[in-house]
mmCIF file of C-alpha atoms in Angstrom:
data_model
loop_
_atom_site.group_PDB
_atom_site.id
_atom_site.type_symbol
_atom_site.label_atom_id
_atom_site.label_comp_id
_atom_site.label_asym_id
_atom_site.label_seq_id
_atom_site.Cartn_x
_atom_site.Cartn_y
_atom_site.Cartn_z
ATOM 1 C CA MET A 43 154.406 -30.452 -61.651
ATOM 2 C CA GLN A 44 152.914 -30.354 -58.158
ATOM 3 C CA VAL A 45 149.624 -32.234 -58.359
ATOM 4 C CA SER A 46 146.801 -31.264 -56.023
ATOM 5 C CA THR A 47 143.528 -33.161 -56.232
ATOM 6 C CA PRO A 48 140.447 -33.437 -54.025
ATOM 7 C CA VAL A 49 140.103 -37.073 -55.126
ATOM 8 C CA PRO A 50 141.411 -39.364 -52.356
ATOM 9 C CA HIS A 51 142.774 -42.846 -52.873
ATOM 10 C CA ILE A 52 140.434 -45.702 -51.934
ATOM 11 C CA ALA A 53 141.668 -49.241 -52.475
ATOM 12 C CA GLN A 54 139.553 -51.969 -53.991
ATOM 13 C CA GLU A 55 139.074 -55.005 -51.777
ATOM 14 C CA GLY A 56 138.246 -57.748 -54.266
ATOM 15 C CA ASP A 57 139.008 -58.684 -57.849
ATOM 16 C CA TRP A 58 135.786 -57.073 -59.139
ATOM 17 C CA ASP A 59 135.144 -53.808 -57.245
ATOM 18 C CA CYS A 60 137.618 -51.400 -58.867
ATOM 19 C CA GLY A 61 134.739 -49.414 -60.382
ATOM 20 C CA LEU A 62 132.974 -49.106 -57.038
ATOM 21 C CA ALA A 63 136.220 -47.905 -55.446
ATOM 22 C CA CYS A 64 136.459 -45.238 -58.158
ATOM 23 C CA VAL A 65 132.897 -44.109 -57.403
ATOM 24 C CA ALA A 66 133.800 -43.940 -53.711
ATOM 25 C CA MET A 67 136.799 -41.729 -54.563
ATOM 26 C CA ILE A 68 134.616 -39.359 -56.590
ATOM 27 C CA ALA A 69 131.909 -39.315 -53.912
ATOM 28 C CA ASN A 70 134.426 -38.339 -51.242
ATOM 29 C CA ALA A 71 135.839 -35.603 -53.471
ATOM 30 C CA LEU A 72 132.299 -34.215 -53.694
ATOM 31 C CA GLY A 73 131.792 -34.225 -49.937
ATOM 32 C CA ALA A 74 129.962 -37.517 -49.449
ATOM 33 C CA HIS A 75 132.059 -39.307 -46.849
ATOM 34 C CA LEU A 76 131.352 -42.871 -47.895
ATOM 35 C CA SER A 77 133.482 -45.959 -47.507
ATOM 36 C CA LEU A 78 133.825 -48.582 -50.211
ATOM 37 C CA ALA A 79 131.676 -50.895 -48.077
ATOM 38 C CA GLU A 80 128.877 -48.315 -47.978
ATOM 39 C CA VAL A 81 129.035 -47.744 -51.730
ATOM 40 C CA THR A 82 129.041 -51.497 -52.367
ATOM 41 C CA LEU A 83 125.731 -51.856 -50.537
ATOM 42 C CA HIS A 84 124.093 -50.016 -53.428
ATOM 43 C CA CYS A 85 125.278 -52.466 -56.082
ATOM 44 C CA SER A 86 123.844 -55.963 -56.303
ATOM 45 C CA VAL A 87 126.111 -57.300 -59.058
ATOM 46 C CA GLU A 88 129.784 -58.176 -59.213
ATOM 47 C CA SER A 89 129.972 -57.897 -62.998
ATOM 48 C CA VAL A 90 130.073 -54.095 -62.926
ATOM 49 C CA TRP A 91 129.806 -52.146 -66.190
ATOM 50 C CA THR A 92 130.327 -48.416 -66.646
ATOM 51 C CA ILE A 93 126.579 -47.803 -66.900
ATOM 52 C CA ASP A 94 126.254 -49.331 -63.408
ATOM 53 C CA LEU A 95 128.700 -46.715 -62.138
ATOM 54 C CA ALA A 96 126.720 -43.914 -63.792
ATOM 55 C CA TYR A 97 123.504 -45.064 -62.092
ATOM 56 C CA LEU A 98 125.366 -45.366 -58.809
ATOM 57 C CA LEU A 99 126.740 -41.824 -59.077
ATOM 58 C CA ARG A 100 123.243 -40.474 -59.741
ATOM 59 C CA LYS A 101 121.804 -42.453 -56.818
ATOM 60 C CA LEU A 102 124.440 -41.170 -54.408
ATOM 61 C CA SER A 103 124.103 -37.641 -55.791
ATOM 62 C CA ASN A 104 120.358 -37.581 -55.245
ATOM 63 C CA ASP A 105 120.734 -38.967 -51.734
ATOM 64 C CA GLN A 106 123.150 -36.151 -50.908
ATOM 65 C CA VAL A 107 120.955 -33.389 -52.331
ATOM 66 C CA ASN A 108 117.788 -34.749 -50.725
ATOM 67 C CA LEU A 109 119.570 -34.876 -47.348
ATOM 68 C CA PRO A 110 118.017 -38.011 -45.774
ATOM 69 C CA LYS A 111 120.623 -40.522 -44.693
ATOM 70 C CA LEU A 112 121.407 -43.433 -46.956
ATOM 71 C CA ASN A 113 119.886 -46.688 -45.784
ATOM 72 C CA PHE A 114 122.678 -49.244 -45.608
ATOM 73 C CA SER A 115 120.659 -51.911 -43.797
ATOM 74 C CA LYS A 116 120.689 -54.213 -46.809
ATOM 75 C CA ARG A 117 121.918 -54.378 -50.366
ATOM 76 C CA THR A 118 119.413 -53.320 -52.983
ATOM 77 C CA HIS A 119 118.509 -55.777 -55.717
ATOM 78 C CA GLN A 120 119.080 -53.204 -58.413
ATOM 79 C CA LEU A 121 120.075 -49.593 -58.778
ATOM 80 C CA ILE A 122 116.809 -47.630 -58.812
ATOM 81 C CA PRO A 123 117.645 -43.927 -58.766
ATOM 82 C CA ASN A 124 115.536 -41.269 -57.139
ATOM 83 C CA LEU A 125 114.465 -39.284 -60.194
ATOM 84 C CA SER A 126 114.495 -35.902 -58.446
ATOM 85 C CA PRO A 127 116.286 -33.564 -58.402
ATOM 86 C CA GLY A 128 117.461 -33.188 -61.984
ATOM 87 C CA ARG A 129 120.950 -32.901 -63.362
ATOM 88 C CA GLU A 130 121.136 -29.226 -62.502
ATOM 89 C CA GLU A 131 120.966 -29.798 -58.737
ATOM 90 C CA GLY A 132 122.918 -33.025 -58.372
ATOM 91 C CA TRP A 133 126.473 -33.973 -59.199
ATOM 92 C CA ASP A 134 127.495 -32.835 -62.666
ATOM 93 C CA PHE A 135 128.751 -35.731 -64.785
ATOM 94 C CA SER A 136 128.525 -37.129 -68.300
ATOM 95 C CA TYR A 137 129.103 -40.684 -69.467
ATOM 96 C CA TYR A 138 130.873 -40.984 -72.832
ATOM 97 C CA THR A 139 130.896 -44.258 -74.756
ATOM 98 C CA SER A 140 131.322 -45.403 -78.337
ATOM 99 C CA THR A 141 128.648 -48.088 -77.874
ATOM 100 C CA LEU A 142 125.127 -47.495 -76.563
ATOM 101 C CA GLY A 143 124.417 -50.853 -74.986
ATOM 102 C CA VAL A 144 126.377 -54.092 -75.112
ATOM 103 C CA ASP A 145 128.659 -54.881 -78.033
ATOM 104 C CA ALA A 146 127.906 -58.508 -78.916
ATOM 105 C CA ALA A 147 131.538 -58.957 -79.959
ATOM 106 C CA HIS A 148 132.539 -58.807 -76.284
ATOM 107 C CA SER A 149 131.111 -62.299 -75.839
ATOM 108 C CA ARG A 150 134.314 -63.579 -77.455
ATOM 109 C CA GLU A 151 136.481 -62.043 -74.730
ATOM 110 C CA LYS A 152 137.336 -64.338 -71.819
ATOM 111 C CA PHE A 153 136.924 -61.388 -69.457
ATOM 112 C CA TYR A 154 133.220 -60.987 -70.341
ATOM 113 C CA ARG A 155 132.264 -64.533 -71.254
ATOM 114 C CA LYS A 156 131.208 -65.962 -67.883
ATOM 115 C CA SER A 157 128.193 -63.685 -67.279
ATOM 116 C CA PHE A 158 127.731 -62.178 -70.727
ATOM 117 C CA ASP A 159 124.155 -63.322 -71.422
ATOM 118 C CA ASP A 160 122.800 -62.010 -68.115
ATOM 119 C CA ASP A 161 124.863 -58.830 -68.382
ATOM 120 C CA GLN A 162 123.641 -58.110 -71.892
ATOM 121 C CA LYS A 163 119.979 -57.997 -70.868
ATOM 122 C CA ARG A 164 120.615 -55.987 -67.713
ATOM 123 C CA VAL A 165 123.020 -53.476 -69.237
ATOM 124 C CA ASN A 166 120.882 -52.846 -72.318
ATOM 125 C CA ALA A 167 117.911 -52.143 -70.035
ATOM 126 C CA LEU A 168 119.975 -49.644 -68.033
ATOM 127 C CA PHE A 169 120.966 -47.801 -71.202
ATOM 128 C CA LYS A 170 117.325 -47.585 -72.269
ATOM 129 C CA GLY A 171 116.349 -46.103 -68.910
ATOM 130 C CA ALA A 172 119.265 -43.694 -68.584
ATOM 131 C CA ASP A 173 117.526 -40.542 -69.798
ATOM 132 C CA ALA A 174 114.558 -41.051 -67.474
ATOM 133 C CA ALA A 175 117.040 -41.557 -64.635
ATOM 134 C CA ASN A 176 118.708 -38.184 -65.336
ATOM 135 C CA ILE A 177 121.889 -39.827 -66.572
ATOM 136 C CA ARG A 178 123.555 -38.044 -69.467
ATOM 137 C CA VAL A 179 124.949 -40.645 -71.885
ATOM 138 C CA ILE A 180 126.828 -39.335 -74.932
ATOM 139 C CA GLU A 181 127.659 -41.623 -77.846
ATOM 140 C CA LEU A 182 131.197 -40.440 -78.474
ATOM 141 C CA ALA A 183 134.715 -41.775 -78.109
ATOM 142 C CA LEU A 184 135.994 -38.750 -76.198
ATOM 143 C CA PRO A 185 139.194 -37.535 -77.911
ATOM 144 C CA LEU A 186 142.390 -37.558 -75.888
ATOM 145 C CA ASP A 187 142.723 -33.792 -76.344
ATOM 146 C CA ASP A 188 139.424 -33.380 -74.487
ATOM 147 C CA PHE A 189 140.773 -35.508 -71.637
ATOM 148 C CA LYS A 190 143.703 -33.104 -71.478
ATOM 149 C CA ARG A 191 141.477 -30.017 -71.454
ATOM 150 C CA PHE A 192 139.157 -31.372 -68.765
ATOM 151 C CA LEU A 193 142.024 -32.321 -66.471
ATOM 152 C CA TYR A 194 144.324 -29.367 -67.077
ATOM 153 C CA CYS A 195 141.723 -26.919 -65.752
ATOM 154 C CA GLY A 196 141.734 -28.785 -62.426
ATOM 155 C CA LYS A 197 137.957 -29.037 -62.046
ATOM 156 C CA TYR A 198 137.271 -32.593 -63.191
ATOM 157 C CA GLY A 199 137.970 -36.226 -62.449
ATOM 158 C CA ILE A 200 137.476 -38.861 -65.133
ATOM 159 C CA VAL A 201 136.522 -42.439 -64.275
ATOM 160 C CA THR A 202 138.056 -44.346 -67.167
ATOM 161 C CA LEU A 203 137.820 -47.963 -68.297
ATOM 162 C CA VAL A 204 141.144 -49.319 -69.531
ATOM 163 C CA ASN A 205 142.707 -52.603 -70.504
ATOM 164 C CA GLN A 206 144.836 -53.287 -67.454
ATOM 165 C CA ARG A 207 147.234 -55.286 -69.608
ATOM 166 C CA LEU A 208 148.228 -52.035 -71.308
ATOM 167 C CA LEU A 209 148.282 -49.777 -68.241
ATOM 168 C CA LYS A 210 151.859 -48.520 -67.875
ATOM 169 C CA CYS A 211 152.254 -46.472 -64.714
ATOM 170 C CA ARG A 212 155.783 -45.087 -64.578
ATOM 171 C CA GLN A 213 156.110 -45.491 -60.809
ATOM 172 C CA CYS A 214 154.660 -49.000 -60.784
ATOM 173 C CA LEU A 215 156.900 -50.135 -63.629
ATOM 174 C CA GLU A 216 159.916 -49.124 -61.577
ATOM 175 C CA LYS A 217 158.782 -51.554 -58.882
ATOM 176 C CA SER A 218 157.805 -54.458 -61.095
ATOM 177 C CA ALA A 219 157.907 -55.711 -64.646
ATOM 178 C CA PHE A 220 154.116 -55.974 -64.405
ATOM 179 C CA CYS A 221 152.364 -52.671 -63.793
ATOM 180 C CA ASN A 222 150.805 -52.237 -60.349
ATOM 181 C CA CYS A 223 153.179 -54.827 -58.894
ATOM 182 C CA SER A 224 153.055 -58.586 -58.714
ATOM 183 C CA ALA A 225 151.767 -58.521 -55.147
ATOM 184 C CA GLY A 226 148.457 -57.282 -53.800
ATOM 185 C CA THR A 227 144.973 -57.246 -55.263
ATOM 186 C CA LEU A 228 145.757 -56.732 -58.923
ATOM 187 C CA GLY A 229 148.711 -59.075 -58.814
ATOM 188 C CA SER A 230 146.421 -61.918 -57.759
ATOM 189 C CA VAL A 231 143.935 -60.931 -60.455
ATOM 190 C CA ALA A 232 146.705 -61.014 -63.039
ATOM 191 C CA GLN A 233 147.690 -64.507 -61.964
ATOM 192 C CA TRP A 234 144.071 -65.671 -62.175
ATOM 193 C CA MET A 235 143.605 -64.047 -65.592
ATOM 194 C CA LYS A 236 146.705 -65.390 -67.280
ATOM 195 C CA GLY A 237 145.914 -65.832 -70.940
ATOM 196 C CA PHE A 238 143.322 -63.042 -70.971
ATOM 197 C CA ARG A 239 144.010 -60.559 -73.771
ATOM 198 C CA TYR A 240 141.800 -57.994 -72.085
ATOM 199 C CA ILE A 241 141.351 -57.218 -68.382
ATOM 200 C CA GLY A 242 138.852 -54.431 -67.748
ATOM 201 C CA HIS A 243 139.940 -52.055 -64.995
ATOM 202 C CA PHE A 244 138.664 -48.674 -63.784
ATOM 203 C CA ILE A 245 140.913 -45.788 -62.755
ATOM 204 C CA VAL A 246 140.263 -42.120 -61.918
ATOM 205 C CA LEU A 247 142.257 -39.595 -63.944
ATOM 206 C CA VAL A 248 142.848 -36.451 -61.880
ATOM 207 C CA ALA A 249 145.443 -34.223 -63.591
ATOM 208 C CA TYR A 250 147.411 -33.583 -66.776
ATOM 209 C CA ASP A 251 150.888 -32.084 -67.218
ATOM 210 C CA PRO A 252 151.236 -30.602 -70.733
ATOM 211 C CA ASN A 253 154.993 -30.124 -70.377
ATOM 212 C CA LEU A 254 155.565 -33.856 -69.923
ATOM 213 C CA ASP A 255 152.425 -35.002 -71.790
ATOM 214 C CA LEU A 256 151.667 -36.987 -68.649
ATOM 215 C CA PHE A 257 148.405 -37.988 -66.973
ATOM 216 C CA TYR A 258 148.079 -38.549 -63.222
ATOM 217 C CA TYR A 259 145.523 -40.958 -61.830
ATOM 218 C CA ARG A 260 144.249 -42.867 -58.829
ATOM 219 C CA ASP A 261 144.390 -46.634 -59.234
ATOM 220 C CA PRO A 262 142.256 -48.577 -56.727
ATOM 221 C CA ALA A 263 144.519 -51.613 -57.186
ATOM 222 C CA ALA A 264 147.765 -49.738 -56.504
ATOM 223 C CA GLY A 265 149.144 -47.939 -53.460
ATOM 224 C CA ASP A 266 147.907 -44.563 -52.302
ATOM 225 C CA ASP A 267 150.537 -42.611 -54.250
ATOM 226 C CA LEU A 268 149.418 -40.985 -57.475
ATOM 227 C CA CYS A 269 150.142 -43.067 -60.552
ATOM 228 C CA SER A 270 151.233 -41.467 -63.823
ATOM 229 C CA ILE A 271 151.161 -42.517 -67.458
ATOM 230 C CA LEU A 272 152.329 -40.987 -70.719
ATOM 231 C CA ALA A 273 149.534 -39.816 -72.992
ATOM 232 C CA PRO A 274 150.230 -42.324 -75.819
ATOM 233 C CA ASP A 275 150.215 -45.199 -73.317
ATOM 234 C CA LEU A 276 146.914 -44.054 -71.815
ATOM 235 C CA ASP A 277 145.457 -43.800 -75.298
ATOM 236 C CA ASP A 278 146.460 -47.400 -76.014
ATOM 237 C CA ALA A 279 144.934 -48.648 -72.750
ATOM 238 C CA ARG A 280 141.623 -46.803 -73.143
ATOM 239 C CA ASN A 281 141.223 -47.543 -76.875
ATOM 240 C CA SER A 282 141.732 -51.276 -76.454
ATOM 241 C CA SER A 283 138.966 -53.525 -77.750
ATOM 242 C CA GLY A 284 136.681 -54.264 -74.805
ATOM 243 C CA THR A 285 136.578 -50.774 -73.293
ATOM 244 C CA ASP A 286 134.047 -49.148 -75.662
ATOM 245 C CA HIS A 287 136.057 -45.970 -74.917
ATOM 246 C CA ASP A 288 134.007 -45.687 -71.721
ATOM 247 C CA CYS A 289 134.616 -42.791 -69.361
ATOM 248 C CA ILE A 290 132.599 -40.686 -66.927
ATOM 249 C CA VAL A 291 133.651 -37.043 -66.667
ATOM 250 C CA VAL A 292 132.718 -35.608 -63.254
ATOM 251 C CA LYS A 293 133.037 -32.019 -62.066
ATOM 252 C CA VAL A 294 134.681 -32.318 -58.647
ATOM 253 C CA THR A 295 135.345 -28.645 -57.798
#
């Protein structure tokens, strides 16, 4: 299958900004020519949850529709979206999750433990304000068949939270016993997080091949080639405890 996608590859630069890199990929696919550094200026936290990415997408969408240039003179203290225009005029996306707010059980995961108390208050407040901010949040673990339908039509990209421990890219596995290679950004993260059962990581799914039952995706921690993963392996990675089945489906064409 020849894969064509408007979603470019943008590499993460640290051990925490994979989600922001995914937002930058989506923004560029939608015509907003923003670097990762420019996107990062709109996020004041390094413990980035999926709801943060949804607010960021709405903020960037509204800035594009309203035409004035983004002010990158300083980082904002929080994501405060411009509440006009509405969903109809801005970028079309929906955030699916099985948990509205923070699951208290995540406090037992090493990955979340360090900043959990502060994150819980902040993230719960963002969920409460989502509707007023024109952010469509749907309490649903999106079925894998819906992932396939969205991607097969070629009009969507899906920012997806996975357990990186279970992410099995076929190309990356050929290069290393540990997916996404033992060198580079994610390799250093993996070394730092030895002993972690769960490592949250964002990717952008861009295509699906029904003949091979194979998903193609952009991984901000890998090289600029498209990664690919078999459907059962993706299902394991996205259904892992810690992900809340989080994904943001964005219309990119």
